[in-house]
Amino acid sequence: SSSIHHEYMRECIKLSLNAPAKPTNFRVGALLVAEPSHTILATGYTLELPGNTHAEQSALAKYAQQKGVDDPEHRLADAFPPPPPGSTDTKLAIYTSMEPCALRLSGNKTCAQRILDTRAQGWGVTKVYYGLKEPETFVGESAGVKMLTDAGIELEYVAGLEEEILTVTLAGHAHK
Ligand SMILES: Nc1nc(=O)c(N)c(NC[C@H](O)[C@H](O)[C@H](O)COP(=O)(O)O)[nH]1
Ligand SMILES: [Zn+2]
């Protein structure tokens, strides 16, 4: 089905093609989207911003920078004030080609935590669309979906693109 969710997940895959192929992480693409207008507020891909950055991390940090928040690592919530009264968009969603991480071998702040950080002012991201469960390569079974669900975030799996996503995300990995 060419639902908007499939269209936006394909956009995430396209973005992930910009990520360098390395054996030490995955190539992922992400969007920050306002609903119900489906306006794309920011895009991101693995290693887009300097440092060992994830796709969701880059999209959120770029949006924060757009809003004049220059310390997205610690002040991300400042970029997510409640919407002005009467605004049509009342929800923020993240689309990501892979489940947000809940554990990173580097020990850096996880994307699940970053997503939760956006809600400190009572608004922020409340919906995550993802196209693939994280493979067990680095951290075993990922707790990303569970951690976010337990925290009240609505998770929606966009099925059907797994093969495409796996091909891109594992490009830097040695293939047996
Ligand atoms: N959802 C997601 N988006 C990304 O952009 C990305 N690179 C990962 N990857 C998850 C994987 O678990 C971590 O890449 C490893 O655990 C290594 O950790 P670092 O990335 O070095 O912090 N996951
Ligand atoms: Zn992550």
Short mmCIF file of C-alpha atoms and ligand atoms in Angstrom, two decimals:
data_model
loop_
_atom_site.label_atom_id
_atom_site.label_comp_id
_atom_site.label_asym_id
_atom_site.label_seq_id
_atom_site.Cartn_x
_atom_site.Cartn_y
_atom_site.Cartn_z
CA SER A 1 0.00 0.00 0.00
CA SER A 2 1.34 3.39 -0.91
CA SER A 3 0.25 4.80 2.42
CA ILE A 4 1.97 7.95 3.60
CA HIS A 5 3.77 5.76 6.12
CA HIS A 6 5.32 3.64 3.37
CA GLU A 7 6.18 6.80 1.41
CA TYR A 8 7.93 8.31 4.43
CA MET A 9 9.69 5.04 5.31
CA ARG A 10 11.05 4.96 1.76
CA GLU A 11 12.27 8.51 2.35
CA CYS A 12 14.11 7.24 5.45
CA ILE A 13 15.73 4.49 3.36
CA LYS A 14 16.79 7.08 0.76
CA LEU A 15 18.32 9.22 3.52
CA SER A 16 20.15 6.21 4.97
CA LEU A 17 22.02 5.81 1.67
CA ASN A 18 23.99 8.92 2.65
CA ALA A 19 25.43 7.17 5.71
CA PRO A 20 28.95 5.74 5.38
CA ALA A 21 28.94 1.93 5.36
CA LYS A 22 30.85 0.78 8.48
CA PRO A 23 30.99 -2.58 10.28
CA THR A 24 30.55 -0.83 13.63
CA ASN A 25 27.02 0.45 13.23
CA PHE A 26 23.96 0.49 11.00
CA ARG A 27 22.95 2.90 8.22
CA VAL A 28 19.64 4.42 9.20
CA GLY A 29 17.48 7.33 8.05
CA ALA A 30 14.94 9.29 10.07
CA LEU A 31 12.34 12.05 9.77
CA LEU A 32 10.70 14.34 12.32
CA VAL A 33 7.13 14.89 11.16
CA ALA A 34 4.24 17.03 12.43
CA GLU A 35 0.78 15.46 12.37
CA PRO A 36 -1.87 15.60 11.03
CA SER A 37 -0.35 17.82 8.30
CA HIS A 38 2.49 15.28 7.74
CA THR A 39 4.94 18.19 7.43
CA ILE A 40 8.56 17.02 7.49
CA LEU A 41 10.30 19.22 10.07
CA ALA A 42 13.76 17.63 9.92
CA THR A 43 15.65 14.74 8.36
CA GLY A 44 18.62 12.77 9.60
CA TYR A 45 20.91 9.86 8.77
CA THR A 46 23.59 7.95 10.65
CA LEU A 47 26.79 9.98 11.12
CA GLU A 48 25.22 13.06 9.46
CA LEU A 49 26.17 15.40 12.29
CA PRO A 50 29.70 15.39 13.65
CA GLY A 51 30.54 12.67 16.16
CA ASN A 52 29.21 9.17 16.38
CA THR A 53 25.62 10.28 15.65
CA HIS A 54 22.54 8.23 14.91
CA ALA A 55 19.87 9.11 12.34
CA GLU A 56 17.19 9.98 14.90
CA GLN A 57 19.75 11.91 16.95
CA SER A 58 20.73 13.96 13.87
CA ALA A 59 17.13 14.77 12.92
CA LEU A 60 16.28 15.90 16.46
CA ALA A 61 19.50 17.93 16.83
CA LYS A 62 18.98 19.62 13.44
CA TYR A 63 15.44 20.55 14.41
CA ALA A 64 16.70 21.95 17.74
CA GLN A 65 19.31 24.01 15.88
CA GLN A 66 16.55 25.33 13.55
CA LYS A 67 14.73 26.47 16.71
CA GLY A 68 17.85 28.20 18.06
CA VAL A 69 18.63 25.52 20.66
CA ASP A 70 22.38 25.07 20.41
CA ASP A 71 22.87 22.36 23.01
CA PRO A 72 20.66 19.53 21.75
CA GLU A 73 22.55 17.04 23.91
CA HIS A 74 21.28 18.62 27.12
CA ARG A 75 18.58 21.17 26.13
CA LEU A 76 16.63 19.28 23.49
CA ALA A 77 13.30 19.89 25.26
CA ASP A 78 13.74 23.66 24.77
CA ALA A 79 12.98 23.06 21.08
CA PHE A 80 9.65 21.41 21.88
CA PRO A 81 7.36 23.93 23.56
CA PRO A 82 3.62 23.12 23.44
CA PRO A 83 2.06 24.16 20.11
CA PRO A 84 0.45 27.64 20.00
CA PRO A 85 -3.33 27.52 20.65
CA GLY A 86 -5.30 26.83 17.50
CA SER A 87 -2.42 25.22 15.59
CA THR A 88 -3.60 22.30 13.47
CA ASP A 89 -0.53 20.16 14.15
CA THR A 90 -0.86 18.67 17.61
CA LYS A 91 1.42 15.65 17.34
CA LEU A 92 5.07 15.02 16.53
CA ALA A 93 6.27 11.73 15.10
CA ILE A 94 9.62 10.19 14.29
CA TYR A 95 9.91 7.90 11.26
CA THR A 96 13.04 5.75 11.39
CA SER A 97 14.09 2.88 9.15
CA MET A 98 15.31 1.03 12.25
CA GLU A 99 13.92 0.75 15.78
CA PRO A 100 15.38 3.53 18.00
CA CYS A 101 18.24 2.25 20.11
CA ALA A 102 17.91 1.67 23.85
CA LEU A 103 21.54 0.67 24.32
CA ARG A 104 24.63 1.83 22.44
CA LEU A 105 28.00 0.09 22.64
CA SER A 106 29.60 3.54 22.72
CA GLY A 107 27.62 4.41 25.85
CA ASN A 108 26.28 7.56 24.15
CA LYS A 109 22.76 8.74 25.00
CA THR A 110 20.30 6.46 23.24
CA CYS A 111 17.74 7.63 20.70
CA ALA A 112 14.92 6.21 22.81
CA GLN A 113 16.07 8.53 25.61
CA ARG A 114 16.42 11.47 23.21
CA ILE A 115 12.86 10.89 22.01
CA LEU A 116 11.65 10.91 25.62
CA ASP A 117 13.76 14.04 26.32
CA THR A 118 11.63 15.98 23.79
CA ARG A 119 8.61 15.62 26.09
CA ALA A 120 10.00 17.51 29.12
CA GLN A 121 7.72 20.52 28.39
CA GLY A 122 4.68 18.31 28.09
CA TRP A 123 4.60 18.03 24.31
CA GLY A 124 7.30 16.55 22.07
CA VAL A 125 7.40 13.28 20.16
CA THR A 126 4.63 10.83 21.03
CA LYS A 127 4.65 8.54 17.99
CA VAL A 128 7.41 6.45 16.35
CA TYR A 129 7.07 4.65 13.01
CA TYR A 130 9.85 2.14 12.35
CA GLY A 131 10.59 -0.21 9.45
CA LEU A 132 12.83 -2.84 11.06
CA LYS A 133 13.52 -4.38 14.44
CA GLU A 134 17.20 -3.77 15.27
CA PRO A 135 19.32 -6.80 14.26
CA GLU A 136 21.09 -8.44 17.23
CA THR A 137 24.56 -7.68 15.83
CA PHE A 138 25.71 -5.29 18.57
CA VAL A 139 23.40 -5.36 21.56
CA GLY A 140 21.44 -8.55 21.14
CA GLU A 141 17.66 -8.18 21.32
CA SER A 142 17.00 -4.41 21.33
CA ALA A 143 14.74 -3.02 24.04
CA GLY A 144 14.03 0.15 22.03
CA VAL A 145 10.40 -0.59 21.14
CA LYS A 146 9.66 -1.88 24.65
CA MET A 147 11.32 1.08 26.42
CA LEU A 148 9.37 3.60 24.33
CA THR A 149 6.08 1.71 24.60
CA ASP A 150 6.48 1.43 28.37
CA ALA A 151 7.04 5.20 28.47
CA GLY A 152 3.75 5.83 26.67
CA ILE A 153 5.03 6.43 23.15
CA GLU A 154 2.88 4.97 20.37
CA LEU A 155 4.97 2.61 18.20
CA GLU A 156 3.81 1.65 14.72
CA TYR A 157 5.66 -0.92 12.63
CA VAL A 158 5.62 -0.13 8.90
CA ALA A 159 5.90 -3.58 7.34
CA GLY A 160 7.09 -4.69 3.92
CA LEU A 161 10.41 -2.86 3.51
CA GLU A 162 12.56 -5.16 5.65
CA GLU A 163 14.68 -6.57 2.83
CA GLU A 164 15.45 -3.11 1.42
CA ILE A 165 16.30 -1.74 4.86
CA LEU A 166 18.50 -4.73 5.76
CA THR A 167 20.44 -4.42 2.50
CA VAL A 168 21.22 -0.77 3.17
CA THR A 169 21.74 -0.95 6.91
CA LEU A 170 24.15 -3.90 6.80
CA ALA A 171 26.13 -2.66 3.79
CA GLY A 172 29.34 -2.16 5.76
CA HIS A 173 29.15 -5.52 7.49
CA ALA A 174 31.16 -8.54 6.35
CA HIS A 175 28.82 -10.87 4.56
CA LYS A 176 29.43 -14.56 5.20
N1 LIG B 1 18.13 3.19 15.22
C1 LIG B 1 19.45 3.36 14.95
N2 LIG B 1 19.86 4.44 14.24
C2 LIG B 1 21.17 4.62 13.91
O1 LIG B 1 21.51 5.60 13.26
C3 LIG B 1 22.14 3.64 14.34
N3 LIG B 1 23.48 3.77 13.98
C4 LIG B 1 21.69 2.56 15.12
N4 LIG B 1 22.62 1.68 15.61
C5 LIG B 1 22.26 0.86 16.78
C6 LIG B 1 23.47 0.04 17.26
O2 LIG B 1 23.07 -0.68 18.41
C7 LIG B 1 24.67 0.95 17.63
O3 LIG B 1 25.15 1.58 16.50
C8 LIG B 1 25.77 0.08 18.26
O4 LIG B 1 25.37 -0.35 19.54
C9 LIG B 1 27.07 0.85 18.38
O5 LIG B 1 26.89 1.98 19.24
P1 LIG B 1 27.28 3.44 18.66
O6 LIG B 1 26.43 3.65 17.42
O7 LIG B 1 28.74 3.40 18.38
O8 LIG B 1 26.89 4.40 19.77
N5 LIG B 1 20.35 2.42 15.41
ZN ZN B 2 20.16 5.49 18.25
#
